[in-house]
JSON list of C-alpha atoms in Angstrom, two decimals:
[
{"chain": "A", "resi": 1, "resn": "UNK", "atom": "CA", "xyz": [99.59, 105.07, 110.57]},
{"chain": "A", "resi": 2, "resn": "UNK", "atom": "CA", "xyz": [100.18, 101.35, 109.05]},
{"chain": "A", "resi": 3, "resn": "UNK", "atom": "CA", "xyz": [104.11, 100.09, 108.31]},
{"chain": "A", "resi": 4, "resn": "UNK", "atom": "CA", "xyz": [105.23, 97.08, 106.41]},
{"chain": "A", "resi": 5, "resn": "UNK", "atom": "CA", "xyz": [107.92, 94.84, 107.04]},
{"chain": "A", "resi": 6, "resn": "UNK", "atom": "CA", "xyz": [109.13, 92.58, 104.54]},
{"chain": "A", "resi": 7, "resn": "UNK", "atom": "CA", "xyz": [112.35, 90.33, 106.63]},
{"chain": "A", "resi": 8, "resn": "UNK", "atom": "CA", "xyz": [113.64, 89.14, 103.61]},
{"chain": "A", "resi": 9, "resn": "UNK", "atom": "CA", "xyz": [115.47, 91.24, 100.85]},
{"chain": "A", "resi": 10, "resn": "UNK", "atom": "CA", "xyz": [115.96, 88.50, 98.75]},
{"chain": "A", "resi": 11, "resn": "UNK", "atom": "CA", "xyz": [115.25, 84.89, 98.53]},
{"chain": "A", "resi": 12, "resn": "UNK", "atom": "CA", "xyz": [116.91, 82.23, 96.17]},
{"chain": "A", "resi": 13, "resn": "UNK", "atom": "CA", "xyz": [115.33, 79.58, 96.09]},
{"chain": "A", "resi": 14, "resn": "UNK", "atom": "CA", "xyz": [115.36, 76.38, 93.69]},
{"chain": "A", "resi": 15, "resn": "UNK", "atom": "CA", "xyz": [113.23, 75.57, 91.35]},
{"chain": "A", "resi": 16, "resn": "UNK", "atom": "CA", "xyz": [110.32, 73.19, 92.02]},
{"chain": "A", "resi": 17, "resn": "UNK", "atom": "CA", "xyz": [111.42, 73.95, 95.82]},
{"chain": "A", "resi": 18, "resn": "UNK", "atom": "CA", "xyz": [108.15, 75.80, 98.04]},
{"chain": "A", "resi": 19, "resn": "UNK", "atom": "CA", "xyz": [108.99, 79.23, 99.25]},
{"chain": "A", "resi": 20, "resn": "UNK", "atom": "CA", "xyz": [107.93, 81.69, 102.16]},
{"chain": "A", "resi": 21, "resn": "UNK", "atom": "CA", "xyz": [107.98, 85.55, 101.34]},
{"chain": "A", "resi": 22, "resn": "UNK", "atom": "CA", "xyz": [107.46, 87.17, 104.53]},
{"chain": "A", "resi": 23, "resn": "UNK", "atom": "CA", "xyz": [105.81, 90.35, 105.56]},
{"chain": "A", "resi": 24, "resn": "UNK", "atom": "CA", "xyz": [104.67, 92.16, 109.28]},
{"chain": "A", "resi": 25, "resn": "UNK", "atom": "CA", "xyz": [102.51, 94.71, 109.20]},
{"chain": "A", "resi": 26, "resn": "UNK", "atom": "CA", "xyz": [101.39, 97.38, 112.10]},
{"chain": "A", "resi": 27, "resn": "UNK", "atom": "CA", "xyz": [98.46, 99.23, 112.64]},
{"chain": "A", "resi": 28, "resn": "UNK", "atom": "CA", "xyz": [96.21, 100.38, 115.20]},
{"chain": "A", "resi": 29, "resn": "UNK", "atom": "CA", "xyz": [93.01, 100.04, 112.98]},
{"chain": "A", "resi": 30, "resn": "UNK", "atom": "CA", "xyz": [91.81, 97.59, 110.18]},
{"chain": "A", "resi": 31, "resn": "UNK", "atom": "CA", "xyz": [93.72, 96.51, 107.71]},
{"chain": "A", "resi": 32, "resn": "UNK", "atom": "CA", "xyz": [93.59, 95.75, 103.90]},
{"chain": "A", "resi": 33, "resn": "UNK", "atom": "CA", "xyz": [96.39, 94.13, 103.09]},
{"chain": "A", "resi": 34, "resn": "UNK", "atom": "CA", "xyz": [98.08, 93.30, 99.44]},
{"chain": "A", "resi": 35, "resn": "UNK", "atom": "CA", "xyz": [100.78, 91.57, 97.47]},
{"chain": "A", "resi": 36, "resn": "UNK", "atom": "CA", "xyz": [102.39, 93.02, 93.77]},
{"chain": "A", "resi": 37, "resn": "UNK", "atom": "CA", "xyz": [104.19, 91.18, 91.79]},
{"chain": "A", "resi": 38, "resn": "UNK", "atom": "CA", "xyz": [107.40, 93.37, 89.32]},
{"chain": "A", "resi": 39, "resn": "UNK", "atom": "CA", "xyz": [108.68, 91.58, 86.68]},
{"chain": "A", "resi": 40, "resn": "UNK", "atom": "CA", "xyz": [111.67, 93.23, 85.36]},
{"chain": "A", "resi": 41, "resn": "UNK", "atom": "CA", "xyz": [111.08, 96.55, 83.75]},
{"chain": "A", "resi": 42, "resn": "UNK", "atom": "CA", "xyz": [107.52, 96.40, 84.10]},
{"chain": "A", "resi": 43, "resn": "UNK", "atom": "CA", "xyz": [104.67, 97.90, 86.69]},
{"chain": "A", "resi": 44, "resn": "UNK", "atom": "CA", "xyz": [103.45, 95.89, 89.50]},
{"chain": "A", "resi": 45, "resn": "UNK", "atom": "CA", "xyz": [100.78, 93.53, 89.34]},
{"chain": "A", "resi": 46, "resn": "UNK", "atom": "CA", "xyz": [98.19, 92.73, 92.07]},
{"chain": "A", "resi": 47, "resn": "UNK", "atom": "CA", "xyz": [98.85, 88.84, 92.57]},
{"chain": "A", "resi": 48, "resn": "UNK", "atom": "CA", "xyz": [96.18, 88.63, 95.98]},
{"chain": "A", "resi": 49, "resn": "UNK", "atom": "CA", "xyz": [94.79, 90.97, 98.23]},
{"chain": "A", "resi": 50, "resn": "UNK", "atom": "CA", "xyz": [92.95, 90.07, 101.82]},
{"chain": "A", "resi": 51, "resn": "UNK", "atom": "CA", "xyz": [89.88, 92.33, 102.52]},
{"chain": "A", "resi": 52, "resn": "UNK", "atom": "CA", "xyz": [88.07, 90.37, 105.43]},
{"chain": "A", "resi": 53, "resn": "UNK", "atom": "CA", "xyz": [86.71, 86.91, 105.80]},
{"chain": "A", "resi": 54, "resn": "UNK", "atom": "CA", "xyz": [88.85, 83.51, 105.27]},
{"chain": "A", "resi": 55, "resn": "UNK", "atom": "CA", "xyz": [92.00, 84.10, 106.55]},
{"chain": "A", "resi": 56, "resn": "UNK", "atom": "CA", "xyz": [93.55, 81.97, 103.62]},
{"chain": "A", "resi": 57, "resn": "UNK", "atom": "CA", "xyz": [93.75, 83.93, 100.31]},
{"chain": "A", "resi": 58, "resn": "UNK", "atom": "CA", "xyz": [94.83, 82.42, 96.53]},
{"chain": "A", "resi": 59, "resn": "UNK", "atom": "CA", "xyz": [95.90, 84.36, 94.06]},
{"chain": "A", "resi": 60, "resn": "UNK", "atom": "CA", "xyz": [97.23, 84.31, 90.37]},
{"chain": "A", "resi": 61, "resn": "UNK", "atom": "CA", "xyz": [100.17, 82.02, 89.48]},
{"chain": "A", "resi": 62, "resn": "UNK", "atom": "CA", "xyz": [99.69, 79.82, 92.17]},
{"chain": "A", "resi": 63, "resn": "UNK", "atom": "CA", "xyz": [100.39, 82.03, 95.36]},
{"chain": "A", "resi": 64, "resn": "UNK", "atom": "CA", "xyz": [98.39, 82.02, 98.49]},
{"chain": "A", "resi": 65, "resn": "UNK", "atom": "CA", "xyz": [98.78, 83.70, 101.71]},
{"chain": "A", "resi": 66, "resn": "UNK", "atom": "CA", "xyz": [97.53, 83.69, 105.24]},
{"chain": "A", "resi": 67, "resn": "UNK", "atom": "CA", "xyz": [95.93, 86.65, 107.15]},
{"chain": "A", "resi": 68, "resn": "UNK", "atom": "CA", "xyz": [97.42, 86.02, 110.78]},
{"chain": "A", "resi": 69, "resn": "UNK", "atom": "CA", "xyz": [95.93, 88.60, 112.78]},
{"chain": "A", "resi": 70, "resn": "UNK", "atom": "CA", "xyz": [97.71, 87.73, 115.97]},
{"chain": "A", "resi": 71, "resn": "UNK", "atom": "CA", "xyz": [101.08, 87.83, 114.56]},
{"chain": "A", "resi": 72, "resn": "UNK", "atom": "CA", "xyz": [100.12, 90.80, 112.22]},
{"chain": "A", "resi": 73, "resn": "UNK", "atom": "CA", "xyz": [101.89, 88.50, 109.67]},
{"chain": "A", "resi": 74, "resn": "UNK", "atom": "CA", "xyz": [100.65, 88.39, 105.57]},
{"chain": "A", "resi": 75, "resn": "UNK", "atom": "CA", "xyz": [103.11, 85.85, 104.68]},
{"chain": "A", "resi": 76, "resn": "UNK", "atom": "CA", "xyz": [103.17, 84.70, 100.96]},
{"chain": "A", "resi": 77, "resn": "UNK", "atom": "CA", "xyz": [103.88, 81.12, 99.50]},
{"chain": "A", "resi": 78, "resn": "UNK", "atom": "CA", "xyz": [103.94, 79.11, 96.52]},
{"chain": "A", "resi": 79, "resn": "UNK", "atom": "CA", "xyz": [104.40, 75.40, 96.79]},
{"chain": "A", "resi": 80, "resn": "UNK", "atom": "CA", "xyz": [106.28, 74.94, 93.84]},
{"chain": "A", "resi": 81, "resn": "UNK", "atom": "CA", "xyz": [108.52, 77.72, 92.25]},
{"chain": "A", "resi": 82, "resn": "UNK", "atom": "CA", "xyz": [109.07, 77.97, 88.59]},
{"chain": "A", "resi": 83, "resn": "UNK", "atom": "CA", "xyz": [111.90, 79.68, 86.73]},
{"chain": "A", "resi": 84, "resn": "UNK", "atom": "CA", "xyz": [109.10, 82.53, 85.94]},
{"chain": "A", "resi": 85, "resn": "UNK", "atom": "CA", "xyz": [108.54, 83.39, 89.61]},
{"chain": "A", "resi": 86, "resn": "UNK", "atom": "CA", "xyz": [112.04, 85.44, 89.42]},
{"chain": "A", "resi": 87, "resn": "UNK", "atom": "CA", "xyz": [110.73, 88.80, 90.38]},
{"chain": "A", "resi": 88, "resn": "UNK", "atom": "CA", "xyz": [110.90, 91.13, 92.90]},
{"chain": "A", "resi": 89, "resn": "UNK", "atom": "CA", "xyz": [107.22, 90.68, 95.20]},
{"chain": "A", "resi": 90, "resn": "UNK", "atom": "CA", "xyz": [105.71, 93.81, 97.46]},
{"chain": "A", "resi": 91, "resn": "UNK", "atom": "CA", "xyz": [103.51, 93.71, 100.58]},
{"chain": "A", "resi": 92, "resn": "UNK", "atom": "CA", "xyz": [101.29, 96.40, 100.95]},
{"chain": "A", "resi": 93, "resn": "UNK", "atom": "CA", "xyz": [98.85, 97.66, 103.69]},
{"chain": "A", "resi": 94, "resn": "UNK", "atom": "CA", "xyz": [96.01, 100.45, 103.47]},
{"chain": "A", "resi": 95, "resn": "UNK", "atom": "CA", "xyz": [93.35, 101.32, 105.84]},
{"chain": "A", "resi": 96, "resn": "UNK", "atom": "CA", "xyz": [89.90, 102.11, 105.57]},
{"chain": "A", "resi": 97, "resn": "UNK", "atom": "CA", "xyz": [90.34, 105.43, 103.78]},
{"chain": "A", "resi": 98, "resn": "UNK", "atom": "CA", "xyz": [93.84, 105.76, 103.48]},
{"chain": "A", "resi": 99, "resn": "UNK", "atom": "CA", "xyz": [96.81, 105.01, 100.86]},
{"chain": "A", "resi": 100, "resn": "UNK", "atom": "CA", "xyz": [98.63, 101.80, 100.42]},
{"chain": "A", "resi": 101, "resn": "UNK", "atom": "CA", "xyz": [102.13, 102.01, 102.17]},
{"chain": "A", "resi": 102, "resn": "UNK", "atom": "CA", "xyz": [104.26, 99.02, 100.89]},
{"chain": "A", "resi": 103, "resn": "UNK", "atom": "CA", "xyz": [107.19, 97.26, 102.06]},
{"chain": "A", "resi": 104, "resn": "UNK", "atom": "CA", "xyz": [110.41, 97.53, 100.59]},
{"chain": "A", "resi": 105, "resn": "UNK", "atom": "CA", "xyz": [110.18, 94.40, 98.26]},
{"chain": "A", "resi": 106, "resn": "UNK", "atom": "CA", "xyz": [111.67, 91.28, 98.52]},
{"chain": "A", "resi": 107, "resn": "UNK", "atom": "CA", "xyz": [113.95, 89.81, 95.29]},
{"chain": "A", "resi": 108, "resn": "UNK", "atom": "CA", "xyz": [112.99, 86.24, 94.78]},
{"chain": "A", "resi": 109, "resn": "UNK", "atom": "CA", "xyz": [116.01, 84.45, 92.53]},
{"chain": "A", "resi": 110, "resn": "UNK", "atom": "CA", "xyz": [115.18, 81.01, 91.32]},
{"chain": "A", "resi": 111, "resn": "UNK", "atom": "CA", "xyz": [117.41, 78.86, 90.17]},
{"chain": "A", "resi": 112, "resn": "UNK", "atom": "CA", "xyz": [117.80, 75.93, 87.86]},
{"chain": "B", "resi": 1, "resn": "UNK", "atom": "CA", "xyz": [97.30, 97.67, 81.73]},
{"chain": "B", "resi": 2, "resn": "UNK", "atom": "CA", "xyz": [94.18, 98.32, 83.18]},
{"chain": "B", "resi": 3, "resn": "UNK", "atom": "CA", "xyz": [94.53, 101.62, 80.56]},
{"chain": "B", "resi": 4, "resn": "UNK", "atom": "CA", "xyz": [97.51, 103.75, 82.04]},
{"chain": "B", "resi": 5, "resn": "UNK", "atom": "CA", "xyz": [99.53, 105.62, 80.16]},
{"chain": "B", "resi": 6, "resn": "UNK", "atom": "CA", "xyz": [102.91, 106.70, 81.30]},
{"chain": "B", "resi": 7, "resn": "UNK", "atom": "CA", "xyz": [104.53, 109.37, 79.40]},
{"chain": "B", "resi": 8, "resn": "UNK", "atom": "CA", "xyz": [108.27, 109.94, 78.80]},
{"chain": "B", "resi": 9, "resn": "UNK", "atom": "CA", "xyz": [109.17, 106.51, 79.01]},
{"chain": "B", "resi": 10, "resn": "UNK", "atom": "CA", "xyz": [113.30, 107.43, 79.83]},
{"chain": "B", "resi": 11, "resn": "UNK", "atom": "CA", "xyz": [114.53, 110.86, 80.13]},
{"chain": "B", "resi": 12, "resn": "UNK", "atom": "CA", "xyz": [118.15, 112.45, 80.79]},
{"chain": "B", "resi": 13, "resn": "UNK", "atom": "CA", "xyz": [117.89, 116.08, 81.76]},
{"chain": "B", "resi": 14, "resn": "UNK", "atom": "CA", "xyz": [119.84, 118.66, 84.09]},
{"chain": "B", "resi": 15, "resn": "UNK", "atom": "CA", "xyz": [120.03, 119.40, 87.14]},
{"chain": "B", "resi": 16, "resn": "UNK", "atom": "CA", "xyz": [117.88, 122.48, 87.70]},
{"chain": "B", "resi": 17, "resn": "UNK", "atom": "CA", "xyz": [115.43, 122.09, 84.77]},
{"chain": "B", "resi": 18, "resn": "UNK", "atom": "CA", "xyz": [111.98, 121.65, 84.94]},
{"chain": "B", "resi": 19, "resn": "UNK", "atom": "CA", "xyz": [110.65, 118.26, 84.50]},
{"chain": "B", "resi": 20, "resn": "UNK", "atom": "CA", "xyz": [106.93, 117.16, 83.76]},
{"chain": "B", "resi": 21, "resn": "UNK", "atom": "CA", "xyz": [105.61, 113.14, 83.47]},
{"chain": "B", "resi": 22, "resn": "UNK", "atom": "CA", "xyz": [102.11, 112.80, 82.34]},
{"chain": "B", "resi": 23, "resn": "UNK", "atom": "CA", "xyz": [100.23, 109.75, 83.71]},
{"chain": "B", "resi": 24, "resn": "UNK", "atom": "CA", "xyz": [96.76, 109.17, 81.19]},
{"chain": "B", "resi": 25, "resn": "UNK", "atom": "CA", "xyz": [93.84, 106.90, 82.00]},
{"chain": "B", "resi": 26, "resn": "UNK", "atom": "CA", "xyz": [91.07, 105.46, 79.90]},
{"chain": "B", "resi": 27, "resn": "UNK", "atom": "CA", "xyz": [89.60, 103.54, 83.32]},
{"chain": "B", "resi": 28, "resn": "UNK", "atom": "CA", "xyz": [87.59, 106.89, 84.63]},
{"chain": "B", "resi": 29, "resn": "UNK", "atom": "CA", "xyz": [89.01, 106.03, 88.07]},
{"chain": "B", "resi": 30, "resn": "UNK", "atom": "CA", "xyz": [88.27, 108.78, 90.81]},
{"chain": "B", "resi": 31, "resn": "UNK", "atom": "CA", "xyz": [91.97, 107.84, 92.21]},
{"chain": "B", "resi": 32, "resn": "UNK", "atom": "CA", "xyz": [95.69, 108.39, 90.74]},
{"chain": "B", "resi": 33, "resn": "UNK", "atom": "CA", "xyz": [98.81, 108.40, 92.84]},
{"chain": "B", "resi": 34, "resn": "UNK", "atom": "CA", "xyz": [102.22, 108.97, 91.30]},
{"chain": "B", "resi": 35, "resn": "UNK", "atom": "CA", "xyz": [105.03, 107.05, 93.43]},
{"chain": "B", "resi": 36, "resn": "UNK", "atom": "CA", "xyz": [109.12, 106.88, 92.98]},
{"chain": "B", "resi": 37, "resn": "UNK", "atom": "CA", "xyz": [111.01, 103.81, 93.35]},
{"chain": "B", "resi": 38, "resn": "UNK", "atom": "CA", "xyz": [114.14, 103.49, 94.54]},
{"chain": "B", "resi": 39, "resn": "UNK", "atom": "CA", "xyz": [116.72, 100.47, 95.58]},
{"chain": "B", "resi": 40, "resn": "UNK", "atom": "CA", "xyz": [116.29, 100.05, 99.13]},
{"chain": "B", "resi": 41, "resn": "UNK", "atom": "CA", "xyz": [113.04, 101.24, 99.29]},
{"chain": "B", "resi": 42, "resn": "UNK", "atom": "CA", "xyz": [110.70, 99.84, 97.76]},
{"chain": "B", "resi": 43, "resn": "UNK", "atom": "CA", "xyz": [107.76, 102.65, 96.51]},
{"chain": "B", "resi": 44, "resn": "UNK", "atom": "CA", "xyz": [106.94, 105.96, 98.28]},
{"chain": "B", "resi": 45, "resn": "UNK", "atom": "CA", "xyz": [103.83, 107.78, 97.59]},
{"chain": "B", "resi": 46, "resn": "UNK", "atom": "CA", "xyz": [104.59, 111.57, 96.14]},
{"chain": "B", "resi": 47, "resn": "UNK", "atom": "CA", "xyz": [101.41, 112.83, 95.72]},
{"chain": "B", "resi": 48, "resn": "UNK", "atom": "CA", "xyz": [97.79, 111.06, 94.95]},
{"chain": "B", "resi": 49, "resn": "UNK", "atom": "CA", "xyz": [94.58, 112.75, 93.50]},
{"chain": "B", "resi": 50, "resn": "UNK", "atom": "CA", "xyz": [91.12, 112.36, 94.70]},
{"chain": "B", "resi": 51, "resn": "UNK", "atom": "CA", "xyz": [89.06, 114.06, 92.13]},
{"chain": "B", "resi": 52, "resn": "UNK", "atom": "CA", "xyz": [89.55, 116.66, 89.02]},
{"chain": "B", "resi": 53, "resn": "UNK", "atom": "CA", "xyz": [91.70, 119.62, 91.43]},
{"chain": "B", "resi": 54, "resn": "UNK", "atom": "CA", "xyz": [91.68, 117.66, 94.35]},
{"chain": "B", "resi": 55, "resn": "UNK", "atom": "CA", "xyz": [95.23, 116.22, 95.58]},
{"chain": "B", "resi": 56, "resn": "UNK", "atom": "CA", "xyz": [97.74, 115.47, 99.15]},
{"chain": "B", "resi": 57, "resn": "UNK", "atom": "CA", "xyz": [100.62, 114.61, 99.86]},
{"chain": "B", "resi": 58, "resn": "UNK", "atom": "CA", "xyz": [102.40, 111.56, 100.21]},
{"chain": "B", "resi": 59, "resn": "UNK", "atom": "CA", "xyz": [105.19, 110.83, 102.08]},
{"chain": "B", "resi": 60, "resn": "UNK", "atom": "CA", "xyz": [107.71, 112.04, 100.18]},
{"chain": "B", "resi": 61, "resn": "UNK", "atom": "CA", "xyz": [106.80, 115.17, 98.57]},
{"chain": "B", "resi": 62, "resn": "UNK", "atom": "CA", "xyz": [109.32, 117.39, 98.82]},
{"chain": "B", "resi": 63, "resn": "UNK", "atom": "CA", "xyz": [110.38, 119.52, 95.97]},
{"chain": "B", "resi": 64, "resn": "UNK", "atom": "CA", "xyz": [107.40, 117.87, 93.90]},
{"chain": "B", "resi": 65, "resn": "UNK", "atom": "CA", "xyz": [103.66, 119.41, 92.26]},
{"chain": "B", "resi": 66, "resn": "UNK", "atom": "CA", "xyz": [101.16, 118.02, 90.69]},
{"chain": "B", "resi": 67, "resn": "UNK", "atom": "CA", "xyz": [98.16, 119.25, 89.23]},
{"chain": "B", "resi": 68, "resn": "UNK", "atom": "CA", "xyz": [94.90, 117.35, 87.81]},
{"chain": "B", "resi": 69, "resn": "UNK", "atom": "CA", "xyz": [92.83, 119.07, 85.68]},
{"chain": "B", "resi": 70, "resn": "UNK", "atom": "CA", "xyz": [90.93, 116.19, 83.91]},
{"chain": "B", "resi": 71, "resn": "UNK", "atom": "CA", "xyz": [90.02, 112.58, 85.19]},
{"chain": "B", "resi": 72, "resn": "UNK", "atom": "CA", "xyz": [92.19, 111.34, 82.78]},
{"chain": "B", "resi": 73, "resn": "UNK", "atom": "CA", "xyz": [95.17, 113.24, 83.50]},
{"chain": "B", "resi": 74, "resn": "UNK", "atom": "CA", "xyz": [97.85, 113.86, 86.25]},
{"chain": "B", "resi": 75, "resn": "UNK", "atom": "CA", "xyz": [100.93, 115.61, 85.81]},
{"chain": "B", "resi": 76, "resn": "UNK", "atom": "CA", "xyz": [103.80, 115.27, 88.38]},
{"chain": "B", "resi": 77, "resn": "UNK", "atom": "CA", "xyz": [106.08, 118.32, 88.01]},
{"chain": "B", "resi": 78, "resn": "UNK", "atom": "CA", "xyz": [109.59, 118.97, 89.45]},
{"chain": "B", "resi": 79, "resn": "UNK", "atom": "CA", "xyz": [110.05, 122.66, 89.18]},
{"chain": "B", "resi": 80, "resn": "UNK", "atom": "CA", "xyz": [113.72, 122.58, 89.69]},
{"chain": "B", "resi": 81, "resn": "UNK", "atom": "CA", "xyz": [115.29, 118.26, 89.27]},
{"chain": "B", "resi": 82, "resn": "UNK", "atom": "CA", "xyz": [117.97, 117.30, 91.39]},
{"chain": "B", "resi": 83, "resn": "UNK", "atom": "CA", "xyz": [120.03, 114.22, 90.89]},
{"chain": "B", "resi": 84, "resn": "UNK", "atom": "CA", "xyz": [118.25, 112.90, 94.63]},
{"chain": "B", "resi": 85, "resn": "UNK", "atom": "CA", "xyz": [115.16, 112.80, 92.35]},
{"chain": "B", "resi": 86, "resn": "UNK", "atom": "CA", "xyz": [116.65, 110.00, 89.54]},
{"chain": "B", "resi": 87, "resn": "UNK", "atom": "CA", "xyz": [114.45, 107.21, 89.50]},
{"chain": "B", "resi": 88, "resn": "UNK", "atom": "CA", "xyz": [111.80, 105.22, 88.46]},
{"chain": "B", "resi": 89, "resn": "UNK", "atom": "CA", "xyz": [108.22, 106.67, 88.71]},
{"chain": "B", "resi": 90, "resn": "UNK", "atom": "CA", "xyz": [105.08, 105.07, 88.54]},
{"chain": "B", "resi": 91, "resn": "UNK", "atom": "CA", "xyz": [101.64, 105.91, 88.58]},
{"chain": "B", "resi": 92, "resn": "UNK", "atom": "CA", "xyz": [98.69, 104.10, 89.56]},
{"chain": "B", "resi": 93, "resn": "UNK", "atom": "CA", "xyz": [95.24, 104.44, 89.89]},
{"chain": "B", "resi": 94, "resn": "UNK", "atom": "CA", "xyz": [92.22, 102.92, 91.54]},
{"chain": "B", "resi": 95, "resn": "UNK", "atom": "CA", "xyz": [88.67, 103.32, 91.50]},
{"chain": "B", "resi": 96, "resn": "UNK", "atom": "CA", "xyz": [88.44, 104.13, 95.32]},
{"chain": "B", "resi": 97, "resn": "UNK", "atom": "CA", "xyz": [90.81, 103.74, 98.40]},
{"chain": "B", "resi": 98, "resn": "UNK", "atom": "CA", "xyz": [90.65, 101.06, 101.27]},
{"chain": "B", "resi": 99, "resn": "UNK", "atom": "CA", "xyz": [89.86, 97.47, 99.86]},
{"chain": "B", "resi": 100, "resn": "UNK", "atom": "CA", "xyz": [90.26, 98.79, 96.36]},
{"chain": "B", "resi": 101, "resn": "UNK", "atom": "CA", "xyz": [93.21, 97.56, 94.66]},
{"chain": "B", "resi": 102, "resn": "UNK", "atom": "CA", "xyz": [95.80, 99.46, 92.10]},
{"chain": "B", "resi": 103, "resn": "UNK", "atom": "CA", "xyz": [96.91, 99.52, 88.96]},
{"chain": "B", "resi": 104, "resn": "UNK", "atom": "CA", "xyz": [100.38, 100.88, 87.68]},
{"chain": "B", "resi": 105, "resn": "UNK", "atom": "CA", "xyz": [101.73, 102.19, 84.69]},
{"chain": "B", "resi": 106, "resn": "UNK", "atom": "CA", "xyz": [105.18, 100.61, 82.89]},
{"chain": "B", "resi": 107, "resn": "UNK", "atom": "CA", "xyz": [106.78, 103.42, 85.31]},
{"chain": "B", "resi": 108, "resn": "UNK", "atom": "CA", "xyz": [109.46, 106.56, 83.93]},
{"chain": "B", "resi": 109, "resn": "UNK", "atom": "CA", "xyz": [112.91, 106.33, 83.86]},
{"chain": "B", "resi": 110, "resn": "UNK", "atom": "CA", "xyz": [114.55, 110.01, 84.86]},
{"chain": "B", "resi": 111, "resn": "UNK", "atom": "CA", "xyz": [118.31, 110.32, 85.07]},
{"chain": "B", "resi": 112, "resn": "UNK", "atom": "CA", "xyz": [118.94, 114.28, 86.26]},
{"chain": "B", "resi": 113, "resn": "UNK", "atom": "CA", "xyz": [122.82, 114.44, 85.52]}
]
């Protein structure tokens, strides 16, 4: 069965400033692994997803992150924050045939 | 987005009434998944549908039903609400499982007083 870990709850952060949104993942087979984005009152949206090849993924608004298979780390990052990034952000893992499990979200707060 | 339909929006209701939440598609996706989400911990997979009459269970799925009789549709039932079940529901669905991302719904609001 796959787990996520996301360290962080939250993370303030300043605007302009880079951040690191941090998530661990286990499991004993392949992994697909995801990030969502939830703006307030809304659904989540699917800002990058890793299915196999480069290690490096980019996604929408600006965000990358790195498949580190020896560290079973999908951490996110964003050079630059803007006001807009306030959100909260979800990892999420799924095997081959299996549903996504996802982390419990971490709050990113940035301020002026 | 991506065509999903979430319907109440909000509701207030009793303890021990029936409760129903319709999730609708337009995307003819073979998947749908209904999740709550709660502070603390992040979303939990109730039930998810694999086909017209085909569903599982999730991990928590406890006092919950759902039933899909059309591609488009999938109910999510509590026969009997507690207030342990207030939250925020979304559904989701995706055109396979594995690599294949999802897409949510604007989510339900249920307060069981």
């Amino acid at each position: 069965a796959q787990s996520v870990t996301q360290l962080d709850s939250q993370v303030p952060v300043f605007e302009e400033a880079p951040v690191e949104l941090r998530c661990n993942y286990s499991s004993s087979v392949s992994v697909y692994l995801f990030w969502y984005v939830q703006y307030p009152n809304q659904g989540l949206q699917l800002l990058l997803k890793y299915l196999s090849g480069s290690t490096l993924v980019k996604g929408i608004n600006g965000f990358e992150a790195e498949f580190n298979k020896s560290q079973t780390s999908f951490h996110l990052r964003k050079p630059s924050v803007h006001i807009s990034d306030t959100a909260e952000y979800f990892c999420a893992v799924s095997g081959r045939n299996t549903p996504l499990v996802f982390g419990k979200g971490t709050r990113l707060s940035v301020i002026a | 987005d991506a065509g999903i339909t979430q319907s109440p929006r909000h509701k207030v209701t009793e303890t021990g009434t029936p409760v129903t939440l319709r999730c609708h598609q337009t995307e003819n996706h073979r998947y749908m998944y209904w999740y709550r989400q709660d502070p603390g911990h992040g979303l939990r997979l109730i039930h998810y549908s694999y086909g017209v009459k085909d569903t599982d269970k999730g991990e928590v799925s406890d006092g919950y039903s759902v039933s899909r009789s059309k591609t488009e549709d999938f109910l999510l039932t509590l026969e009997s609400a507690t207030s342990s079940q207030t939250s925020v529901y979304f559904c989701a669905i995706s055109p396979g499982q594995g690599g294949q991302p999802q897409h949510f719904g604007d989510g339900t609001r249920l307060s069981i007083l």
